[in-house]
Every structure is written in structure tokens, then in C-alpha cells.
Short mmCIF file of C-alpha atoms in Angstrom, two decimals:
data_model
loop_
_atom_site.label_atom_id
_atom_site.label_comp_id
_atom_site.label_asym_id
_atom_site.label_seq_id
_atom_site.Cartn_x
_atom_site.Cartn_y
_atom_site.Cartn_z
CA UNK P 1 61.45 2.47 16.57
CA UNK P 2 58.43 4.03 17.01
CA UNK P 3 56.39 3.31 19.99
CA UNK P 4 53.29 1.70 19.93
CA UNK P 5 50.10 3.44 21.23
CA UNK P 6 46.68 2.37 22.47
CA UNK P 7 43.56 4.17 22.26
CA UNK P 8 41.80 4.30 25.47
CA UNK P 9 38.42 2.81 24.32
CA UNK P 10 35.59 5.01 24.62
CA UNK P 11 33.27 4.44 27.75
CA UNK P 12 30.47 7.06 27.43
CA UNK P 13 27.53 4.89 27.53
CA UNK P 14 28.42 4.14 31.45
CA UNK P 15 25.78 6.09 33.35
CA UNK P 16 26.10 7.44 36.39
CA UNK P 17 23.67 4.26 37.78
CA UNK P 18 25.92 2.04 36.18
CA UNK P 19 29.04 3.61 37.85
CA UNK P 20 27.31 2.67 41.25
CA UNK P 21 27.43 -1.05 40.96
CA UNK P 22 30.29 -1.38 38.55
CA UNK P 23 34.27 -0.02 39.06
CA UNK P 24 34.49 3.31 37.22
CA UNK P 25 37.33 3.53 34.26
CA UNK P 26 40.05 4.98 37.01
CA UNK P 27 43.43 6.25 37.46
CA UNK P 28 44.55 2.53 37.93
CA UNK P 29 42.75 1.18 34.93
CA UNK P 30 44.33 3.98 33.34
CA UNK P 31 47.87 2.63 34.77
CA UNK P 32 47.16 -1.04 33.79
CA UNK P 33 46.54 0.18 29.98
CA UNK P 34 49.79 2.33 30.34
CA UNK P 35 51.64 -0.87 31.08
CA UNK P 36 50.15 -2.77 28.48
CA UNK P 37 51.23 -0.20 26.18
CA UNK P 38 54.63 -0.06 27.26
CA UNK P 39 54.92 -3.72 27.02
CA UNK P 40 52.87 -4.03 23.27
CA UNK P 41 55.82 -4.98 21.22
CA UNK P 42 56.32 -8.02 23.26
CA UNK P 43 52.64 -8.55 23.73
CA UNK P 44 52.69 -8.83 19.73
CA UNK P 45 55.82 -11.28 19.37
CA UNK P 46 53.67 -13.57 21.64
CA UNK P 47 50.49 -13.63 18.86
CA UNK P 48 48.73 -14.51 21.87
CA UNK P 49 45.45 -16.72 20.65
CA UNK P 50 43.54 -15.71 24.14
CA UNK P 51 43.90 -12.99 26.40
CA UNK P 52 41.35 -13.04 29.33
CA UNK P 53 40.99 -10.04 32.05
CA UNK P 54 39.96 -11.45 35.69
CA UNK P 55 37.43 -9.15 37.50
CA UNK P 56 36.99 -7.44 33.86
CA UNK P 57 34.86 -4.75 35.33
CA UNK P 58 33.95 -2.03 32.35
CA UNK P 59 35.85 -3.96 29.99
CA UNK P 60 37.98 -0.92 29.30
CA UNK P 61 41.60 -2.95 30.23
CA UNK P 62 40.44 -5.55 27.99
CA UNK P 63 39.10 -3.81 25.41
CA UNK P 64 42.12 -1.45 24.94
CA UNK P 65 44.05 -4.43 24.45
CA UNK P 66 41.94 -5.67 21.94
CA UNK P 67 41.57 -2.85 19.97
CA UNK P 68 45.37 -2.69 19.97
CA UNK P 69 46.28 -6.62 19.10
CA UNK P 70 42.87 -6.83 16.42
CA UNK P 71 40.77 -9.98 16.14
CA UNK P 72 43.70 -12.30 15.67
CA UNK P 73 43.04 -13.19 19.79
CA UNK P 74 40.25 -14.40 21.40
CA UNK P 75 38.81 -11.57 24.53
CA UNK P 76 37.29 -13.13 27.70
CA UNK P 77 36.58 -11.32 30.56
CA UNK P 78 35.36 -12.75 33.66
CA UNK P 79 33.64 -11.30 36.73
CA UNK P 80 31.71 -12.09 39.85
CA UNK P 81 29.73 -9.06 39.25
CA UNK P 82 27.03 -10.10 36.02
CA UNK P 83 26.26 -6.37 35.63
CA UNK P 84 29.62 -6.23 35.18
CA UNK P 85 29.78 -8.73 32.51
CA UNK P 86 26.99 -7.48 30.63
CA UNK P 87 28.65 -3.50 30.76
CA UNK P 88 32.18 -4.92 29.67
CA UNK P 89 30.37 -6.48 26.60
CA UNK P 90 28.75 -2.89 26.12
CA UNK P 91 32.20 -1.35 25.84
CA UNK P 92 33.97 -3.73 23.64
CA UNK P 93 31.32 -4.14 21.59
CA UNK P 94 30.73 -0.12 21.27
CA UNK P 95 34.66 -0.28 20.35
CA UNK P 96 34.61 -2.75 18.02
CA UNK P 97 36.20 -5.76 20.23
CA UNK P 98 34.55 -8.98 20.33
CA UNK P 99 34.79 -10.11 24.00
CA UNK P 100 33.08 -12.78 25.96
CA UNK P 101 32.58 -12.70 29.38
CA UNK P 102 30.92 -15.13 31.93
CA UNK P 103 30.28 -14.40 35.45
CA UNK P 104 32.62 -16.38 37.59
CA UNK P 105 35.15 -16.91 40.38
CA UNK P 106 38.25 -15.86 38.97
CA UNK P 107 38.84 -18.84 36.05
CA UNK P 108 37.03 -21.26 37.91
CA UNK P 109 34.91 -22.35 35.10
CA UNK P 110 37.26 -22.67 32.38
CA UNK P 111 38.15 -26.14 31.77
CA UNK P 112 41.62 -26.89 32.31
CA UNK P 113 42.63 -27.80 28.39
CA UNK P 114 41.54 -24.28 28.16
CA UNK P 115 43.03 -22.75 31.55
CA UNK P 116 46.86 -23.33 30.20
CA UNK P 117 46.39 -21.88 27.09
CA UNK P 118 46.21 -18.29 28.28
CA UNK P 119 48.37 -15.93 26.56
CA UNK P 120 47.54 -12.97 28.35
CA UNK P 121 46.23 -12.64 31.38
CA UNK P 122 45.12 -9.23 33.21
CA UNK P 123 43.78 -8.89 36.80
CA UNK P 124 43.39 -5.08 38.53
CA UNK P 125 42.15 -6.64 41.93
CA UNK P 126 40.32 -5.76 45.01
CA UNK P 127 43.58 -4.54 46.14
CA UNK P 128 42.53 -1.85 48.81
CA UNK P 129 43.56 -3.00 52.39
CA UNK P 130 40.21 -3.26 54.83
CA UNK P 131 38.81 -5.26 56.79
CA UNK P 132 38.27 -8.89 55.81
CA UNK P 133 34.01 -8.90 56.23
CA UNK P 134 34.36 -5.82 53.68
CA UNK P 135 35.19 -8.33 51.09
CA UNK P 136 32.12 -8.92 48.60
CA UNK P 137 30.08 -6.77 51.47
CA UNK P 138 28.26 -4.63 48.14
CA UNK P 139 28.23 -4.69 44.75
CA UNK P 140 30.72 -2.88 44.05
CA UNK P 141 33.02 -4.14 47.01
CA UNK P 142 33.75 -6.78 45.13
CA UNK P 143 35.98 -4.47 43.15
CA UNK P 144 38.40 -3.10 45.75
CA UNK P 145 37.78 -4.27 49.00
CA UNK P 146 40.97 -6.19 49.49
CA UNK P 147 41.06 -7.27 52.91
CA UNK P 148 44.36 -7.65 54.95
CA UNK P 149 46.91 -6.30 53.32
CA UNK P 150 44.67 -6.40 50.33
CA UNK P 151 45.79 -9.45 49.61
CA UNK P 152 43.18 -11.67 50.52
CA UNK P 153 41.59 -12.26 47.44
CA UNK P 154 44.56 -11.87 45.23
CA UNK P 155 46.56 -14.55 47.24
CA UNK P 156 43.78 -16.88 46.07
CA UNK P 157 44.60 -16.98 42.87
CA UNK P 158 48.28 -17.29 43.00
CA UNK P 159 48.33 -21.00 43.71
CA UNK P 160 46.84 -22.07 40.09
CA UNK P 161 48.21 -19.10 38.07
CA UNK P 162 50.92 -21.79 36.65
CA UNK P 163 47.89 -23.86 35.16
CA UNK P 164 46.41 -21.03 33.74
CA UNK P 165 48.68 -19.58 31.95
CA UNK P 166 50.15 -20.99 28.73
CA UNK P 167 54.30 -21.66 28.71
CA UNK P 168 54.71 -17.99 26.72
CA UNK P 169 51.81 -16.50 28.90
CA UNK P 170 52.32 -13.34 30.77
CA UNK P 171 50.42 -11.76 33.58
CA UNK P 172 50.12 -8.36 34.72
CA UNK P 173 48.59 -7.43 37.73
CA UNK P 174 47.76 -4.57 39.49
CA UNK P 175 49.57 -3.68 43.01
CA UNK P 176 50.26 -0.80 45.25
CA UNK P 177 52.39 -0.59 48.08
CA UNK P 178 50.41 -1.70 50.93
CA UNK P 179 49.84 -5.05 48.84
CA UNK P 180 53.84 -5.73 49.51
CA UNK P 181 54.82 -5.94 46.24
CA UNK P 182 58.30 -7.78 46.39
CA UNK P 183 56.45 -10.28 49.19
CA UNK P 184 54.54 -10.88 46.53
CA UNK P 185 56.83 -12.10 43.65
CA UNK P 186 58.97 -14.29 46.07
CA UNK P 187 55.14 -16.06 46.61
CA UNK P 188 54.95 -16.31 42.74
CA UNK P 189 58.18 -17.77 42.91
CA UNK P 190 57.03 -20.74 45.16
CA UNK P 191 54.22 -21.53 42.63
CA UNK P 192 56.00 -21.43 39.57
CA UNK P 193 59.01 -19.85 37.75
CA UNK P 194 57.59 -16.77 37.35
CA UNK P 195 60.37 -13.48 36.58
CA UNK P 196 58.19 -10.91 37.85
CA UNK P 197 58.98 -7.21 37.12
CA UNK P 198 57.37 -3.69 37.54
CA UNK P 199 56.10 -2.21 33.89
CA UNK P 200 55.51 0.60 35.88
CA UNK P 201 56.32 1.73 39.88
CA UNK P 202 54.59 4.95 40.31
CA UNK P 203 53.96 4.66 44.25
CA UNK P 204 50.82 2.19 42.46
CA UNK P 205 53.16 0.20 41.16
CA UNK P 206 52.59 -2.96 38.73
CA UNK P 207 53.65 -5.83 38.47
CA UNK P 208 54.22 -7.89 34.83
CA UNK P 209 55.07 -11.56 35.52
CA UNK P 210 56.44 -13.94 32.92
CA UNK P 211 56.84 -17.26 32.86
CA UNK C 1 30.42 -11.72 54.31
CA UNK C 2 28.14 -12.12 51.61
CA UNK C 3 28.62 -15.11 49.61
CA UNK C 4 29.11 -14.56 45.54
CA UNK C 5 25.93 -16.08 44.76
CA UNK C 6 24.02 -13.22 47.29
CA UNK C 7 26.06 -10.77 45.64
CA UNK C 8 25.14 -11.55 42.31
CA UNK C 9 21.25 -11.75 42.98
CA UNK C 10 21.84 -8.16 43.99
CA UNK C 11 22.53 -7.01 40.55
CA UNK C 12 20.30 -9.48 38.53
CA UNK C 13 17.28 -6.93 38.88
CA UNK C 14 19.33 -3.81 37.84
CA UNK C 15 20.43 -6.01 34.91
CA UNK C 16 16.86 -6.61 33.86
CA UNK C 17 15.87 -3.37 32.98
CA UNK C 18 19.23 -3.39 30.24
CA UNK C 19 18.76 -3.57 26.47
CA UNK C 20 20.76 -6.26 25.83
CA UNK C 21 23.62 -6.15 23.07
CA UNK C 22 25.48 -8.94 23.14
CA UNK C 23 24.46 -12.67 24.12
CA UNK C 24 25.65 -16.06 24.96
CA UNK C 25 28.02 -17.47 21.75
CA UNK C 26 29.10 -21.32 21.59
CA UNK C 27 32.54 -19.82 21.80
CA UNK C 28 31.71 -19.55 25.62
CA UNK C 29 30.04 -22.02 25.78
CA UNK C 30 33.48 -23.97 24.86
CA UNK C 31 35.32 -22.06 27.87
CA UNK C 32 32.69 -23.28 30.26
CA UNK C 33 33.46 -26.45 32.61
CA UNK C 34 30.99 -27.10 35.95
CA UNK C 35 34.19 -28.92 37.63
CA UNK C 36 34.39 -26.48 40.40
CA UNK C 37 31.79 -28.18 41.82
CA UNK C 38 33.46 -30.58 44.53
CA UNK C 39 32.37 -33.64 43.56
CA UNK C 40 32.51 -33.06 39.45
CA UNK C 41 35.24 -34.84 37.22
CA UNK C 42 34.79 -33.24 33.90
CA UNK C 43 31.74 -31.51 34.05
CA UNK C 44 32.26 -31.05 30.64
CA UNK C 45 30.62 -30.37 27.81
CA UNK C 46 27.54 -28.44 29.47
CA UNK C 47 24.30 -29.21 28.23
CA UNK C 48 22.86 -26.21 26.60
CA UNK C 49 18.66 -25.38 27.25
CA UNK C 50 17.62 -22.30 25.36
CA UNK C 51 14.32 -20.61 26.33
CA UNK C 52 15.38 -17.11 23.71
CA UNK C 53 17.45 -17.54 21.10
CA UNK C 54 18.56 -14.40 18.45
CA UNK C 55 20.10 -14.78 15.16
CA UNK C 56 22.38 -11.48 14.28
CA UNK C 57 24.77 -10.77 11.25
CA UNK C 58 28.10 -10.53 12.25
CA UNK C 59 30.96 -10.07 8.78
CA UNK C 60 32.30 -13.43 8.17
CA UNK C 61 36.41 -13.01 9.07
CA UNK C 62 38.21 -16.37 7.43
CA UNK C 63 41.27 -15.67 9.70
CA UNK C 64 39.59 -14.73 13.02
CA UNK C 65 37.18 -17.49 12.09
CA UNK C 66 40.37 -20.37 11.49
CA UNK C 67 42.28 -19.06 14.39
CA UNK C 68 39.47 -19.62 16.62
CA UNK C 69 38.45 -23.15 15.66
CA UNK C 70 41.41 -23.99 16.04
CA UNK C 71 41.70 -23.08 19.46
CA UNK C 72 38.27 -24.91 20.11
CA UNK C 73 37.40 -27.87 21.39
CA UNK C 74 35.78 -29.94 18.51
CA UNK C 75 33.40 -32.18 20.32
CA UNK C 76 32.35 -29.41 22.95
CA UNK C 77 31.47 -27.40 19.85
CA UNK C 78 29.53 -29.90 18.24
CA UNK C 79 27.99 -31.15 21.18
CA UNK C 80 26.22 -27.04 21.28
CA UNK C 81 25.37 -26.75 17.85
CA UNK C 82 23.46 -30.09 18.54
CA UNK C 83 21.74 -28.17 21.54
CA UNK C 84 20.67 -25.43 20.06
CA UNK C 85 19.85 -27.26 16.96
CA UNK C 86 22.42 -25.54 14.57
CA UNK C 87 24.11 -29.03 13.83
CA UNK C 88 23.13 -29.55 10.58
CA UNK C 89 26.06 -29.96 8.24
CA UNK C 90 28.66 -30.11 10.92
CA UNK C 91 31.16 -33.12 10.79
CA UNK C 92 32.04 -35.64 13.31
CA UNK C 93 35.69 -34.49 13.40
CA UNK C 94 37.15 -31.70 11.89
CA UNK C 95 38.53 -32.94 8.40
CA UNK C 96 42.07 -32.49 7.90
CA UNK C 97 41.54 -29.51 4.83
CA UNK C 98 39.43 -27.71 7.25
CA UNK C 99 40.81 -24.46 6.94
CA UNK C 100 40.72 -24.03 3.04
CA UNK C 101 37.12 -25.46 2.99
CA UNK C 102 35.30 -21.91 2.76
CA UNK C 103 31.48 -23.65 2.76
CA UNK C 104 32.38 -25.38 6.91
CA UNK C 105 34.13 -22.00 7.66
CA UNK C 106 31.08 -20.04 6.87
CA UNK C 107 28.80 -23.11 8.64
CA UNK C 108 31.30 -22.52 11.81
CA UNK C 109 31.29 -18.96 11.28
CA UNK C 110 27.23 -18.64 11.67
CA UNK C 111 27.10 -21.27 14.53
CA UNK C 112 29.68 -19.85 17.00
CA UNK C 113 29.03 -16.09 16.27
CA UNK C 114 25.87 -15.40 14.89
CA UNK C 115 23.63 -17.55 17.20
CA UNK C 116 23.67 -16.20 20.31
CA UNK C 117 21.39 -17.47 23.32
CA UNK C 118 19.48 -14.60 25.51
CA UNK C 119 17.77 -17.06 28.23
CA UNK C 120 18.47 -20.45 29.16
CA UNK C 121 20.66 -22.29 31.18
CA UNK C 122 23.98 -24.60 31.00
CA UNK C 123 23.67 -28.05 32.67
CA UNK C 124 26.06 -29.64 34.65
CA UNK C 125 26.44 -33.47 32.94
CA UNK C 126 27.15 -35.23 36.49
CA UNK C 127 25.60 -33.06 38.64
CA UNK C 128 22.21 -31.74 36.82
CA UNK C 129 23.41 -28.76 38.83
CA UNK C 130 21.62 -25.84 36.27
CA UNK C 131 23.89 -22.54 35.73
CA UNK C 132 21.41 -19.83 34.25
CA UNK C 133 21.78 -17.83 31.33
CA UNK C 134 19.57 -14.63 32.25
CA UNK C 135 20.85 -11.23 29.22
CA UNK C 136 22.93 -13.34 27.73
CA UNK C 137 25.60 -13.94 30.66
CA UNK C 138 26.35 -17.11 31.56
CA UNK C 139 26.17 -17.09 35.66
CA UNK C 140 28.53 -20.04 36.86
CA UNK C 141 29.09 -18.75 40.38
CA UNK C 142 28.42 -21.34 42.83
CA UNK C 143 27.43 -21.65 46.87
CA UNK C 144 29.82 -21.89 49.07
CA UNK C 145 28.86 -25.62 50.41
CA UNK C 146 29.17 -26.57 46.78
CA UNK C 147 32.40 -25.60 46.09
#
């Protein structure tokens, strides 16, 4: 069977000044897109209705998924950075994807009734190991500074994860080895019945967690 | 460590210089609650206050609008439509044969996708706490003492 590919969205509209304030599409961004591409057939089979990216940033990842899956799903993005929300919508729009964003922490402002119906959840978290006080220390730092083990932000999401995903939902989380991915897997198991597997592992490594 | 809200204010000046492309639609309103506020139970649906609104043309795609409506909370949709003055012709409940009702689908397409709020606010029905919509993006961030 031929592999289905995902087109990398264009993001020429992002100026150098923009990239001072939002996380520029980088190696890990494309790695996450690669992981989605690798799983695309599985994702298609889910017939997802709602796809949401936490920390949407430039919007490149969810736009890539949106252009591959088409308008049969709704696409949403959240970010604590209002400017990123705006830019992400622009990225999606320029690539023919309808993405709606709103500014909030994780998915805190999404009603419980909707939370349980997210079929594809994506998160390229702030995972870099830093001092705790670097988290949210500047606009751009909110995109990468992860505190101890690079996990201080990530770990806050886990307890609510099983109530966010739909029964068939999948969660794509990008991690690197300093985040102790194995430890993350066992934490996830504590909070639900997640089966997690690395989709791509290249030292950066990524986890794909299924309910 | 800065609070999320402080951080968000840093972005504000920057955003004001951007020409907006897309703004808040009723689809987004359907996805938002204020129940992250500590005393709030439901916080849904939020009241919409509009300062600046615009109409855009979006191609009608029946499959998309049908799928979208099936995922949305009808009461909240109707409430949102009333807030922005576009509820005329929308029934109190979604009729049984709505998927094949072209007229209704086109109306829903219009109200969900073609009406955009650029500036305004969303108000928590319980605490009356307001969340700003500026440059088309609703900002639901809370202060640390509100959580």
C-alpha cells in the first residue's frame, strides 16, 4: 500500500519580528508532522470530528493535519500566547484550512461536554529542561521552558487527559530523552488506560498515546 | 514567574498592529466555558457582547456544516446567535430532518461561519466576569487567584 504523505504547510507570512514572539517552525515541529504522517492511515480510520492542538504556536502542525484530513473534522488550537493564536489562524487560512483558536491554558476553557469528544489531541509542549522560574518568563519562553526535567508544564495536563480525549481519541505528545519518556508512560497509565508507543524515536523521541 | 495574564498583556501591543484575517465565529463560542473560574459550576454558554462585527463570504460546504452542527451544542448555538442578533429563522430545537433541510443548513452556515466578532467580550453567566475578544481572538486566561 502506498504511504499517504502530509504536505508541509507554507509559513512564509511569518516575519522575523513574528518569530521573536512565537515559536518558529523547527526541527521538532517537523518531527511531529512526520509522526502524524506515519500514523495518518490510523488517524483516517478514526474519522476524527474534532482535532485540537494545545500550544498551537505558529499553527503549522495542526494545519498540516488539517490539509491532510480535509474539512471532515473541526480544527481548534489553544495557546497562552494570544499572538500565536492569531498567527496560527493565519497559517491555517493561507493553507486552506479552517482553524479556530482561543487563548487559554491547555483546554481549561473548553466545556466538559466537548472535552470528551476530542479525537486527535496534539501537544508540542515546552519540554526544555530549565529553572522553574524560567517558565512563562517571556512570551517566547512559554513555548519551550519546561522547568524541572522539562516536565513541569506537561505533567499538569496528564490528570485531565482521559476526560479530554474521546473514547477512540489519540494523543500525540513530543518528548525528548531528558523528559524521561518511560516515566511519562507509567504516569499516563496511572491516569487512564493509555497504551503509549513511540512513533518516531531519534533521541528527540515522541510518544503516541492511545486510549 | 509571570502569570499567564501578564504574559498575555505583553502580546497585546504587538497584536494590535496586525491586520486581522479571521476572527471569532460562533463555532468557537460553542467551545468555550468559564468553568475554570473557581466558584463557577457550568459557565456555559457565555454571553457575547459585540463591539465590532463583520460579515465574510465562505463557500457553502454541506458536508462540513452538517458535521459541524452535529458536534455543536444547539442551545449554546441558539443563544450565541441571539447575542449577535442573527437568530432569526433558527428553531428552538434542531428539527429531526435537519440534515436534508437546505434552507436551515444555509442559515446555519451563515451564522456559524460568515459572522465574525472582531472586538467584544464574553461574559460568564454566573460571575459576570468578562473575557475580552480582541483582534478576533477570545482571551480566556485567568489570574492565578481566580482558579
